């Protein structure tokens, strides 16, 4: 797993932790977290929980007598920890002294956060307990219910086991001894009891069952997921969902650890994987652990390693075939001899998981496709489905080594293998063996991925699936959700020409490494393109003469384009042929789109109003708020003239004039740096303004991640560079445009919108 990818996951998750949200009053989740600070807290109250209708019960096998296990000797430090923890629980009423004949020893272990956790060795009582028949939530069902959502939250309940009362008749059975010689009985359910997970799951499921359409529960974890609904943004819907979850928690005195809660994130960790609107991917830390595993030295090592790999096998094509040499080493009476084939299998599994695909969510209302294959050693299949854009996405890989199903002949499997595999793993997919055989015959190249490939062939085919040929051009998809990019041949002159046009052309205006890369990567792809761009910009003589920097000022932002606008003047430029010595800059505070108008140094408020009409109103209408500096031209005269030009008697109060407006100041600084490139022709700088304006609006903004053109029109404009690439700029319109825009805005970090 790439270190940058892993770091990105970690940083993104950290920014949406509840404790971090409390540091940012501008965050949309902040008011809700403050309102329910008694529910989501660092230090929840320690007290006896209420009776919520579910108590933990210990049903012993008939004939069971009392049990006693002597307390072990422990280091002094741990004895003091146990004494302090029991003193705290006694004060809160969760334990009391006991005289029961039962006794279980106590010890403690450190948590990942450095604190101590009490542990009791309930081995004897657990062996005599009748197992509870409580359904455990299925992970795949929980994940599938999140399909189509764009915002997620994960809540971790504090001391989930200690939130359930014991059945009164069973309290003596929980008696535990301590190193000090005390014997305590627990009034609440304790960790270590065999049926404790079932009781915890039964309580949480019962309380949150009415919210199951948007709040999935898994023992003491709650996962909230939302999408745009009824004209509301995903964030608005998500806040309503969180409020309903918090209300249930408050009513039942359940508490969540704010340091572990992830709120309103575009991606969260769910039961060992990461979930986002794109689909499900493997936990990067688990993949990293697998990749870093040293070469096995004994038979125990591959057993442990394969146990972790099996958890992620659905992300890997042909896993059963790859793992077969290692599985043979684990057979009874097998000699431990680590040979070349075992090392190859070991490396192949690592490579397969490191290149794992992002799996799509299944839609049970759409048709599925199944690709099957079988060999003498393994059977496998891939479940596929077309998404709304017509792309075929992988739902899951499944494979296994057959036992009694070795009745295969050549490359054509008998009905038993694939049919049994799909019935086992994909019961919703309705297909008979004739359909399987026909699909395999028509898609032999695809089917061969699953059970007959060497490591290099497997990786080559997986990589080849990203390419497609159309109209004589080869295209490549870096990510399944991205549009295809034209593959540039290994020609340095051609690559140099593309970068020259993307960086040095008048409509590009030397906008720097990141923006240049964004522009080129919209249309083209070649290996190590990011390094090419970095080197090109670093060695650009013009860029080295200019230093780009600007301050930021955080101000409130509306949730629609051109509802809030900032404006400012840039003066001190050499007079052009028309006598202009400055620029009036208009900036949309949401999309960061700019409009530029050349002005003279004696421009008046009335003239500024006319320029606002020509440059902003005729394209976007009248903004609700205007943010400017304290320039005397931005006073009532500006508004009076503007409304006179519009032919209305309406009036508006003077807009807010902060002393500094970081957003417009930033654009001004970029303008000054960019126009300094025109030093060789100082009297023609105003002729370059249309090109400069286009370049700024066609560059992805760091705070939104999108170009201003795209946020305003949901399309990228055509330009010579894209026409050369042969790509089309499609326009989204109508209701679909509204949904796409709402989704885009909801995915932008709120604090970024304010820059």
XYZ file of C-alpha atoms in Angstrom:
755
model
C 0.000 0.000 0.000
C 1.420 3.380 -1.037
C 2.566 5.449 1.955
C 0.899 8.575 0.544
C -2.440 6.770 0.246
C -2.200 5.508 3.824
C -1.257 8.970 5.061
C -4.213 10.435 3.159
C -6.641 8.041 4.849
C -5.222 8.907 8.276
C -5.321 12.666 7.756
C -8.844 12.626 6.352
C -10.161 10.590 9.262
C -8.386 12.816 11.806
C -10.020 15.982 10.458
C -13.518 14.614 11.079
C -12.979 13.312 14.613
C -15.457 14.744 17.099
C -12.679 16.270 19.192
C -11.336 18.106 16.113
C -14.787 19.351 15.114
C -15.164 20.971 18.538
C -12.116 23.107 17.710
C -13.817 24.586 14.637
C -17.024 26.568 15.373
C -17.528 27.063 11.623
C -17.986 23.320 11.055
C -21.653 22.489 10.254
C -21.600 19.641 12.779
C -20.249 21.839 15.584
C -23.650 23.154 16.876
C -25.050 19.622 17.036
C -22.046 18.262 18.943
C -22.249 21.151 21.413
C -25.994 20.605 21.899
C -25.451 16.937 22.727
C -22.213 17.321 24.656
C -23.740 15.171 27.403
C -24.043 12.300 24.910
C -20.834 12.746 22.907
C -18.154 13.473 25.486
C -14.615 12.746 26.602
C -15.698 12.044 30.173
C -19.168 10.448 30.318
C -20.710 9.978 33.767
C -19.793 6.791 35.626
C -23.021 5.501 37.169
C -25.306 2.483 37.293
C -27.206 2.300 33.975
C -31.030 2.302 33.863
C -33.093 -0.805 33.193
C -33.734 -0.676 29.448
C -35.625 -3.954 29.218
C -32.571 -6.094 28.367
C -30.557 -7.706 31.176
C -27.673 -10.093 30.862
C -28.583 -13.637 31.879
C -26.307 -16.552 32.741
C -28.071 -19.849 32.131
C -25.908 -22.695 33.466
C -25.990 -26.281 32.296
C -28.166 -28.291 34.763
C -26.120 -29.886 37.531
C -23.409 -27.212 37.555
C -22.004 -26.504 41.041
C -19.980 -23.579 42.277
C -16.590 -22.889 40.707
C -13.443 -21.369 42.202
C -10.176 -20.263 40.566
C -7.433 -18.827 42.775
C -6.233 -15.271 42.184
C -2.870 -14.990 40.446
C 0.104 -12.989 41.681
C 0.544 -9.696 39.813
C 3.155 -6.896 39.781
C 2.672 -4.148 42.352
C 1.823 -1.570 39.653
C -1.072 -3.665 38.341
C -2.325 -4.417 41.827
C -2.609 -0.706 42.471
C -4.410 -0.188 39.156
C -6.948 -2.925 39.968
C -7.525 -1.495 43.448
C -8.162 2.005 42.020
C -10.514 0.752 39.284
C -12.634 -1.258 41.711
C -12.762 1.668 44.144
C -14.103 3.847 41.346
C -16.728 1.288 40.344
C -17.789 0.789 43.951
C -18.368 4.543 44.299
C -20.525 4.516 41.151
C -22.586 1.560 42.414
C -21.519 -0.919 39.738
C -19.986 -3.467 42.170
C -20.461 -4.510 45.756
C -18.677 -6.845 48.130
C -19.535 -10.521 47.857
C -19.732 -13.626 50.060
C -20.643 -16.025 47.245
C -18.773 -19.373 46.935
C -17.899 -18.508 43.309
C -14.632 -16.782 42.474
C -12.846 -15.709 39.269
C -9.356 -14.134 39.152
C -8.735 -10.591 37.890
C -5.910 -9.042 35.916
C -5.524 -5.982 33.661
C -4.113 -5.137 30.240
C -3.256 -1.861 28.567
C -5.560 -0.346 25.950
C -4.145 1.214 22.747
C -4.661 4.663 24.315
C -2.437 3.740 27.284
C -5.225 3.286 29.826
C -5.918 0.025 31.696
C -8.717 -2.467 31.084
C -9.937 -4.946 33.711
C -10.058 -8.555 32.546
C -11.587 -11.534 34.350
C -10.778 -15.176 33.586
C -14.349 -16.507 33.396
C -13.199 -19.745 31.744
C -14.961 -22.143 34.113
C -18.310 -20.353 34.175
C -18.222 -19.897 30.402
C -17.687 -23.630 29.885
C -20.826 -24.273 31.940
C -22.981 -21.565 30.262
C -25.660 -22.379 27.688
C -24.779 -20.400 24.512
C -27.222 -17.624 23.604
C -28.870 -17.944 20.199
C -28.701 -14.300 19.078
C -28.214 -13.370 15.449
C -24.996 -11.490 14.787
C -25.269 -8.781 12.088
C -23.827 -9.806 8.728
C -21.073 -7.503 7.588
C -22.002 -7.624 3.899
C -25.635 -6.724 4.650
C -24.524 -3.785 6.771
C -22.229 -2.509 4.010
C -24.810 -2.972 1.256
C -27.304 -0.843 3.174
C -24.893 2.094 2.802
C -25.091 2.015 -0.999
C -25.705 5.396 -2.608
C -24.794 7.469 0.444
C -22.262 10.312 0.407
C -21.797 11.237 4.086
C -20.995 8.891 6.940
C -20.504 8.946 10.707
C -19.134 6.270 13.036
C -20.012 6.354 16.746
C -18.184 4.261 19.329
C -20.141 3.711 22.554
C -18.198 4.116 25.792
C -17.984 0.995 27.991
C -20.707 -0.675 25.945
C -20.680 -3.849 28.065
C -21.015 -1.917 31.319
C -24.270 -0.358 30.081
C -26.342 -3.525 30.681
C -27.666 -4.624 34.091
C -27.284 -8.202 35.292
C -30.297 -10.369 36.077
C -30.522 -10.176 39.855
C -30.383 -13.953 40.389
C -27.157 -14.122 38.327
C -25.224 -11.379 40.138
C -23.464 -13.876 42.516
C -22.126 -15.758 39.481
C -20.090 -12.693 38.438
C -17.987 -12.703 41.645
C -14.341 -11.834 40.990
C -11.325 -11.786 43.313
C -8.593 -9.141 43.428
C -4.927 -9.284 44.507
C -5.859 -7.449 47.729
C -8.053 -10.388 48.790
C -11.407 -8.674 48.162
C -14.310 -10.454 46.461
C -16.637 -8.302 44.351
C -19.917 -8.954 42.562
C -20.799 -7.050 39.420
C -24.216 -5.430 39.038
C -23.526 -4.755 35.352
C -22.442 -7.122 32.609
C -18.721 -7.739 32.563
C -16.333 -8.282 29.696
C -15.262 -11.893 29.365
C -18.650 -13.529 29.897
C -19.429 -15.840 26.986
C -22.840 -14.396 26.080
C -21.913 -10.749 26.723
C -21.564 -9.839 22.997
C -25.009 -11.301 22.306
C -26.621 -9.290 25.120
C -24.896 -6.095 23.994
C -25.977 -6.621 20.395
C -29.561 -7.389 21.475
C -29.837 -4.136 23.438
C -28.323 -1.868 20.761
C -30.380 -3.495 18.007
C -33.580 -3.102 20.013
C -32.983 0.586 20.756
C -31.968 1.617 17.244
C -34.262 -0.650 15.226
C -36.596 2.279 14.306
C -33.602 4.088 12.772
C -32.188 1.140 10.842
C -32.771 2.773 7.421
C -29.936 5.211 8.105
C -28.235 3.930 11.293
C -26.620 0.489 11.154
C -25.443 -1.085 14.415
C -22.783 -3.682 15.053
C -22.480 -4.465 18.771
C -21.301 -1.171 20.342
C -20.635 0.594 17.006
C -23.216 2.773 15.235
C -22.779 3.775 11.583
C -24.925 6.630 10.278
C -25.145 7.201 6.512
C -27.024 9.792 4.453
C -27.575 11.064 0.932
C -29.417 13.966 -0.708
C -33.191 13.663 -0.194
C -36.223 15.783 -1.102
C -34.186 18.763 -2.243
C -32.006 18.760 0.873
C -28.236 18.438 0.719
C -26.533 15.378 2.098
C -25.192 17.444 5.009
C -28.673 18.681 5.975
C -30.074 15.149 5.893
C -27.090 13.790 7.791
C -27.474 16.309 10.606
C -31.123 15.270 10.997
C -30.107 11.619 11.150
C -27.416 12.315 13.736
C -29.882 14.265 15.852
C -32.304 11.321 15.939
C -29.487 8.957 16.928
C -28.333 11.325 19.683
C -31.899 11.623 20.990
C -32.132 7.838 21.399
C -28.764 7.811 23.165
C -29.777 10.625 25.520
C -33.114 8.989 26.363
C -31.362 5.718 27.224
C -28.231 7.233 28.823
C -25.827 5.827 26.257
C -22.599 7.724 25.638
C -20.122 7.931 22.767
C -16.413 8.638 23.032
C -15.859 11.919 21.178
C -12.181 11.076 20.578
C -13.193 7.997 18.575
C -16.284 9.334 16.790
C -15.954 10.267 13.113
C -18.709 12.679 12.085
C -19.982 13.722 8.624
C -17.025 12.286 6.706
C -16.965 11.272 3.053
C -15.244 8.024 4.030
C -15.212 6.010 7.255
C -13.713 2.809 8.538
C -16.322 0.065 8.913
C -15.396 -3.349 10.319
C -11.952 -3.603 8.758
C -12.638 -1.782 5.471
C -13.213 1.746 4.207
C -16.601 2.825 2.852
C -17.292 5.826 0.610
C -19.773 6.749 -2.096
C -17.473 5.033 -4.627
C -17.614 1.652 -2.873
C -15.657 -0.495 -0.454
C -11.894 -0.859 -0.286
C -9.544 -2.792 1.977
C -8.155 -1.157 5.107
C -4.775 0.272 4.012
C -3.219 -0.548 7.391
C -4.156 -4.221 7.045
C -2.774 -4.322 3.520
C 0.394 -2.634 4.763
C 0.730 -5.241 7.523
C 0.381 -8.045 4.972
C 2.937 -6.474 2.619
C 5.453 -5.984 5.442
C 5.178 -9.587 6.726
C 8.584 -11.284 6.687
C 9.210 -14.548 4.879
C 7.831 -17.464 6.973
C 10.384 -19.519 8.911
C 8.110 -22.238 10.291
C 4.720 -23.808 9.632
C 3.048 -21.501 12.177
C 4.011 -18.346 10.261
C 2.033 -18.950 7.028
C -0.964 -20.114 9.075
C -1.122 -16.746 10.852
C -0.482 -14.830 7.660
C -3.113 -16.660 5.619
C -5.625 -16.077 8.394
C -5.240 -12.331 7.861
C -5.215 -12.698 4.066
C -8.449 -14.713 4.029
C -10.210 -11.754 5.611
C -9.379 -9.698 2.486
C -9.726 -12.397 -0.166
C -12.827 -10.837 -1.762
C -10.609 -7.996 -3.056
C -8.250 -10.378 -4.863
C -8.888 -12.212 -8.140
C -7.900 -15.874 -8.066
C -6.909 -15.838 -4.401
C -7.506 -19.570 -3.919
C -5.181 -20.486 -6.772
C -2.495 -18.077 -5.544
C -2.663 -19.461 -2.007
C -2.654 -23.147 -2.996
C 1.127 -23.756 -2.547
C 0.989 -22.216 0.926
C -2.126 -24.192 1.855
C -0.343 -27.412 0.895
C 2.336 -26.624 3.475
C -0.326 -26.554 6.194
C -1.685 -30.017 5.485
C -1.310 -32.732 8.063
C 2.072 -34.499 7.943
C 3.374 -32.016 5.333
C 7.137 -31.432 5.502
C 8.281 -27.853 6.055
C 10.315 -27.072 2.943
C 10.141 -23.469 1.722
C 10.779 -23.558 -2.030
C 10.597 -21.151 -4.950
C 6.913 -21.848 -5.618
C 6.043 -20.931 -2.043
C 7.958 -17.650 -2.226
C 6.239 -16.838 -5.534
C 2.833 -17.510 -3.980
C 3.754 -15.415 -0.953
C 4.799 -12.475 -3.158
C 1.833 -12.902 -5.521
C -0.727 -12.603 -2.738
C 0.994 -9.473 -1.448
C 0.959 -7.917 -4.935
C -2.661 -8.919 -5.505
C -3.886 -7.260 -2.311
C -1.758 -4.145 -2.828
C -3.427 -3.655 -6.214
C -6.910 -4.519 -4.953
C -9.855 -2.873 -6.678
C -12.451 -0.642 -5.059
C -15.533 -2.874 -4.899
C -18.879 -1.385 -5.887
C -22.042 -1.670 -3.815
C -24.530 -4.185 -5.261
C -27.909 -2.930 -6.464
C -30.433 -5.737 -6.157
C -32.749 -4.024 -8.649
C -30.198 -4.313 -11.465
C -28.940 -7.351 -13.344
C -25.739 -9.056 -12.250
C -23.062 -10.653 -14.410
C -21.000 -13.588 -13.194
C -17.633 -14.584 -14.646
C -16.635 -18.100 -13.594
C -13.672 -20.342 -14.134
C -12.207 -23.513 -12.677
C -9.028 -25.548 -12.805
C -7.767 -28.730 -11.243
C -6.880 -26.802 -8.111
C -9.346 -23.938 -7.666
C -12.708 -22.554 -8.671
C -13.545 -18.865 -8.736
C -15.934 -16.209 -9.897
C -16.350 -12.449 -10.074
C -19.727 -10.812 -9.566
C -20.108 -7.742 -11.790
C -22.744 -5.066 -12.283
C -23.063 -1.991 -14.467
C -23.322 1.323 -12.654
C -25.465 4.318 -13.637
C -22.806 5.438 -16.108
C -22.730 2.078 -17.863
C -19.351 1.023 -16.446
C -19.016 -2.587 -15.361
C -17.905 -2.608 -11.722
C -16.673 -5.496 -9.605
C -18.954 -6.365 -6.692
C -16.822 -9.189 -5.290
C -14.202 -11.788 -6.106
C -14.788 -15.276 -4.723
C -12.603 -18.355 -5.044
C -11.798 -21.506 -3.143
C -9.906 -24.743 -3.394
C -12.383 -27.582 -4.023
C -12.465 -30.789 -2.068
C -15.001 -33.234 -3.469
C -15.573 -31.030 -6.507
C -12.512 -32.068 -8.512
C -14.649 -33.301 -11.411
C -13.354 -30.774 -13.934
C -12.223 -31.517 -17.452
C -9.751 -29.196 -19.220
C -10.785 -25.557 -19.234
C -14.534 -26.238 -19.146
C -15.845 -26.692 -15.622
C -18.581 -29.127 -14.773
C -21.792 -27.557 -13.452
C -20.959 -28.465 -9.883
C -18.085 -26.084 -9.197
C -19.283 -22.622 -10.338
C -22.919 -23.256 -9.499
C -22.072 -24.315 -5.948
C -19.739 -21.348 -5.520
C -22.326 -18.798 -6.627
C -25.002 -20.393 -4.457
C -22.603 -20.192 -1.523
C -21.423 -16.595 -1.978
C -23.957 -14.874 -4.259
C -27.462 -16.239 -3.518
C -29.120 -13.204 -5.131
C -27.554 -13.905 -8.518
C -29.973 -16.052 -10.478
C -28.170 -17.912 -13.237
C -27.885 -21.526 -14.311
C -24.854 -23.400 -15.468
C -25.622 -22.899 -19.159
C -25.407 -19.147 -18.651
C -22.101 -19.597 -16.813
C -20.651 -21.721 -19.585
C -21.800 -19.278 -22.286
C -20.299 -16.345 -20.448
C -17.010 -18.164 -19.956
C -16.887 -19.134 -23.634
C -17.543 -15.544 -24.728
C -15.170 -14.017 -22.173
C -12.333 -16.500 -22.003
C -9.686 -13.842 -21.475
C -11.543 -12.411 -18.508
C -12.292 -15.786 -17.013
C -8.672 -16.896 -17.139
C -7.793 -14.275 -14.532
C -9.265 -16.274 -11.734
C -7.425 -19.570 -11.640
C -4.748 -20.062 -14.299
C -2.502 -17.047 -14.272
C 1.078 -16.671 -13.236
C 1.807 -13.642 -11.078
C 3.053 -11.504 -13.974
C 0.127 -12.446 -16.211
C -2.337 -11.753 -13.415
C -0.918 -8.308 -12.781
C -0.671 -7.533 -16.499
C -4.315 -8.382 -17.167
C -5.489 -6.422 -14.155
C -3.509 -3.425 -15.398
C -4.702 -3.940 -18.976
C -8.327 -3.667 -17.898
C -7.737 0.046 -17.302
C -7.067 0.636 -21.011
C -9.618 1.034 -23.759
C -9.350 1.743 -27.497
C -11.693 4.198 -29.213
C -11.468 6.110 -32.521
C -7.884 5.082 -33.002
C -6.754 6.449 -29.619
C -5.683 4.516 -26.545
C -7.306 5.666 -23.283
C -6.424 4.921 -19.668
C -8.461 5.164 -16.440
C -6.453 5.938 -13.323
C -9.568 5.320 -11.212
C -12.880 3.663 -12.208
C -14.799 6.832 -11.298
C -12.623 9.104 -13.475
C -13.175 9.767 -17.193
C -10.683 8.106 -19.568
C -7.469 9.944 -20.426
C -5.544 9.833 -23.683
C -2.347 7.778 -23.372
C 0.666 9.777 -24.560
C 3.359 7.684 -26.321
C 6.873 7.535 -24.950
C 7.904 10.650 -26.855
C 9.668 13.356 -24.837
C 9.082 16.012 -27.506
C 5.337 15.348 -27.496
C 5.206 15.402 -23.703
C 7.172 18.657 -23.691
C 4.744 20.221 -26.208
C 1.757 19.281 -24.032
C 3.329 20.801 -20.919
C 4.350 23.894 -22.870
C 0.737 24.502 -23.904
C -0.666 23.636 -20.452
C 1.766 25.874 -18.564
C 3.134 28.619 -20.845
C 0.172 29.359 -23.121
C -1.691 32.655 -22.533
C -4.764 30.776 -21.308
C -2.613 28.961 -18.714
C -0.401 31.800 -17.445
C 2.217 29.857 -15.465
C -0.181 28.838 -12.678
C 2.200 26.479 -10.894
C 2.817 22.766 -10.451
C -0.495 21.601 -8.929
C -2.732 23.570 -11.279
C -0.663 22.582 -14.313
C -0.885 18.931 -13.306
C -4.657 19.222 -12.817
C -5.064 20.706 -16.285
C -2.923 18.104 -18.052
C -4.333 15.133 -16.111
C -7.898 16.007 -17.144
C -7.037 14.853 -20.673
C -3.706 13.007 -20.817
C -1.833 10.255 -19.004
C 1.673 8.849 -19.167
C 3.850 7.131 -16.541
C 5.333 9.412 -13.867
C 3.515 12.413 -15.317
C 3.471 14.157 -11.922
C 7.266 14.119 -11.796
C 7.437 15.450 -15.353
C 5.184 18.381 -14.420
C 7.124 19.119 -11.217
C 10.420 19.167 -13.104
C 9.021 21.315 -15.911
C 7.616 23.969 -13.551
C 10.746 23.919 -11.378
C 12.932 24.635 -14.397
C 10.607 27.267 -15.932
C 12.657 30.473 -16.050
C 9.599 32.731 -15.901
C 8.184 31.010 -12.798
C 11.484 31.297 -10.963
C 11.328 35.104 -11.191
C 7.936 35.161 -9.426
C 7.041 34.097 -5.872
C 3.409 33.142 -5.278
C 1.962 33.739 -1.824
C -1.134 35.273 -0.213
C -2.873 35.394 3.153
C -6.242 33.813 3.895
C -9.173 35.371 5.722
C -12.029 33.140 6.924
C -15.503 34.573 6.291
C -18.976 32.939 6.071
C -19.884 31.507 2.659
C -23.275 30.774 1.088
C -24.061 27.393 -0.474
C -24.657 28.590 -4.052
C -22.527 30.197 -6.743
C -22.499 33.993 -6.951
C -24.836 34.439 -3.976
C -21.889 36.016 -2.207
C -19.239 38.000 -4.064
C -16.075 39.786 -3.047
C -14.505 42.630 -5.018
C -11.384 44.748 -4.814
C -9.056 46.908 -6.895
C -5.527 46.197 -8.035
C -3.615 49.418 -8.818
C -0.043 50.301 -9.559
C 0.077 48.724 -13.012
C 1.715 50.587 -15.899
C -0.754 52.565 -18.007
C -1.933 50.635 -21.047
C -2.886 52.114 -24.422
C -6.311 53.082 -23.027
C -4.990 54.720 -19.865
C -5.974 51.850 -17.557
C -3.722 51.430 -14.532
C -5.737 48.970 -12.414
C -8.112 46.012 -12.355
C -11.478 45.612 -10.647
C -11.604 41.995 -9.417
C -14.910 40.163 -8.826
C -14.702 36.761 -7.072
C -17.486 34.233 -6.341
C -16.864 33.225 -2.746
C -18.114 29.639 -3.242
C -16.775 28.526 -6.642
C -13.779 30.954 -6.662
C -14.654 32.063 -10.230
C -13.198 35.475 -11.091
C -14.120 38.252 -13.524
C -11.606 40.972 -14.317
C -12.235 44.492 -15.635
C -9.477 47.037 -16.441
C -10.003 50.459 -14.837
C -8.320 53.827 -14.530
C -6.940 54.997 -11.209
C -9.711 57.604 -10.861
C -12.545 55.124 -11.304
C -15.700 56.156 -9.382
C -18.359 54.167 -7.552
C -20.772 54.790 -10.449
C -18.273 53.402 -12.950
C -17.654 50.410 -10.685
C -21.412 49.749 -10.627
C -21.499 49.764 -14.446
C -18.604 47.296 -14.545
C -20.429 45.070 -12.018
C -23.453 45.097 -14.328
C -21.336 44.243 -17.397
C -19.059 41.668 -15.753
C -21.262 39.938 -13.159
C -24.980 40.705 -13.353
C -25.475 39.794 -17.015
C -23.933 36.373 -16.394
C -24.930 35.463 -12.829
C -27.572 37.909 -11.576
C -27.370 40.041 -8.471
C -25.465 38.638 -5.452
C -27.079 38.692 -2.021
C -23.939 39.950 -0.268
C -20.830 41.750 -1.406
C -17.609 41.681 0.614
C -15.096 44.449 -0.044
C -12.418 46.496 1.640
C -13.036 49.988 3.027
C -12.536 51.737 -0.306
C -14.716 54.862 -0.480
C -15.999 53.810 -3.897
C -17.899 50.892 -2.308
C -20.526 53.001 -0.540
C -24.163 53.889 -1.094
C -23.308 55.498 -4.471
C -22.276 52.109 -5.782
C -25.627 50.570 -4.865
C -27.714 53.542 -5.990
C -26.109 53.517 -9.412
C -26.407 49.770 -9.749
C -30.140 49.772 -8.987
C -30.699 52.739 -11.324
C -29.037 50.807 -14.105
C -31.290 47.850 -13.313
C -34.344 50.114 -13.568
C -35.675 49.488 -10.057
C -36.379 51.680 -7.038
C -35.243 48.939 -4.632
C -32.626 49.834 -2.068
C -29.986 47.817 -0.239
C -27.868 48.669 2.752
C -24.126 49.026 2.409
C -22.358 45.696 2.264
C -19.959 44.569 4.954
C -16.456 46.032 4.519
C -13.904 43.938 6.415
C -10.536 45.550 6.647
C -8.963 42.598 4.873
C -10.532 40.080 2.532
C -8.094 37.169 2.215
C -9.844 35.592 -0.760
C -9.705 38.652 -3.051
C -6.259 39.586 -1.739
C -5.076 36.153 -2.821
C -6.447 36.639 -6.344
C -4.873 40.102 -6.461
C -1.473 38.663 -5.573
C -1.786 35.978 -8.253
C -2.776 38.677 -10.763
C 0.246 40.794 -9.926
C 2.550 37.785 -10.207
C 0.960 36.638 -13.461
C 0.931 40.060 -15.107
C 4.577 40.528 -14.189
C 5.217 37.994 -16.928
C 3.995 40.664 -19.373
C 6.875 42.980 -18.416
C 8.279 42.845 -21.957
C 5.071 44.500 -23.273
C 3.865 46.627 -20.326
C 1.309 48.632 -22.337
C -0.582 45.537 -23.492
C -1.292 43.888 -20.135
C -5.040 44.610 -20.378
C -5.181 42.627 -23.646
C -4.043 39.588 -21.651
C -6.838 39.835 -19.043
C -9.282 37.516 -20.884
C -6.570 34.843 -21.023
C -5.648 35.373 -17.370
C -9.314 35.162 -16.334
C -9.758 31.936 -18.322
C -6.628 30.417 -16.774
C -7.739 31.206 -13.214
C -11.230 29.793 -13.805
C -9.911 26.683 -15.516
C -7.477 25.785 -12.693
C -8.571 23.541 -9.813
C -8.747 25.620 -6.642
C -6.893 24.208 -3.630
C -9.776 24.891 -1.228
C -12.524 23.175 -3.291
C -10.682 20.596 -5.362
C -12.635 21.667 -8.481
C -12.200 24.288 -11.183
C -14.494 27.347 -10.954
C -15.780 26.524 -14.444
C -16.893 23.088 -13.286
C -18.624 24.288 -10.104
C -20.543 26.915 -12.089
C -21.509 24.892 -15.172
C -20.711 21.253 -14.271
C -18.464 20.997 -17.312
C -14.882 21.654 -18.318
C -14.549 24.117 -21.238
C -13.010 23.059 -24.497
C -9.550 24.404 -25.235
C -6.837 23.567 -27.764
C -5.238 21.127 -25.352
C -8.451 19.115 -24.856
C -9.336 19.230 -28.560
C -5.958 17.629 -29.262
C -6.822 14.910 -26.775
C -10.095 14.173 -28.508
C -12.217 14.405 -25.355
C -15.681 15.878 -25.101
C -16.987 18.342 -22.535
C -20.468 17.053 -21.734
C -23.050 19.307 -20.089
C -25.252 18.141 -17.213
C -28.624 19.865 -17.063
C -31.986 19.928 -15.304
C -32.688 17.973 -12.136
C -29.513 15.946 -12.623
C -27.459 19.159 -12.510
C -29.013 20.167 -9.193
C -28.262 16.770 -7.677
C -24.679 16.761 -8.964
C -24.035 20.293 -7.656
C -25.501 19.469 -4.224
C -23.313 16.378 -4.053
C -20.201 18.361 -5.023
C -20.799 21.091 -2.451
C -21.582 18.566 0.289
C -18.273 16.808 -0.417
C -16.188 19.980 -0.061
C -14.805 20.513 3.422
C -16.840 23.349 5.020
C -13.756 25.147 6.287
C -12.282 25.065 2.782
C -15.324 26.869 1.361
C -14.548 29.844 3.540
C -11.144 30.525 2.075
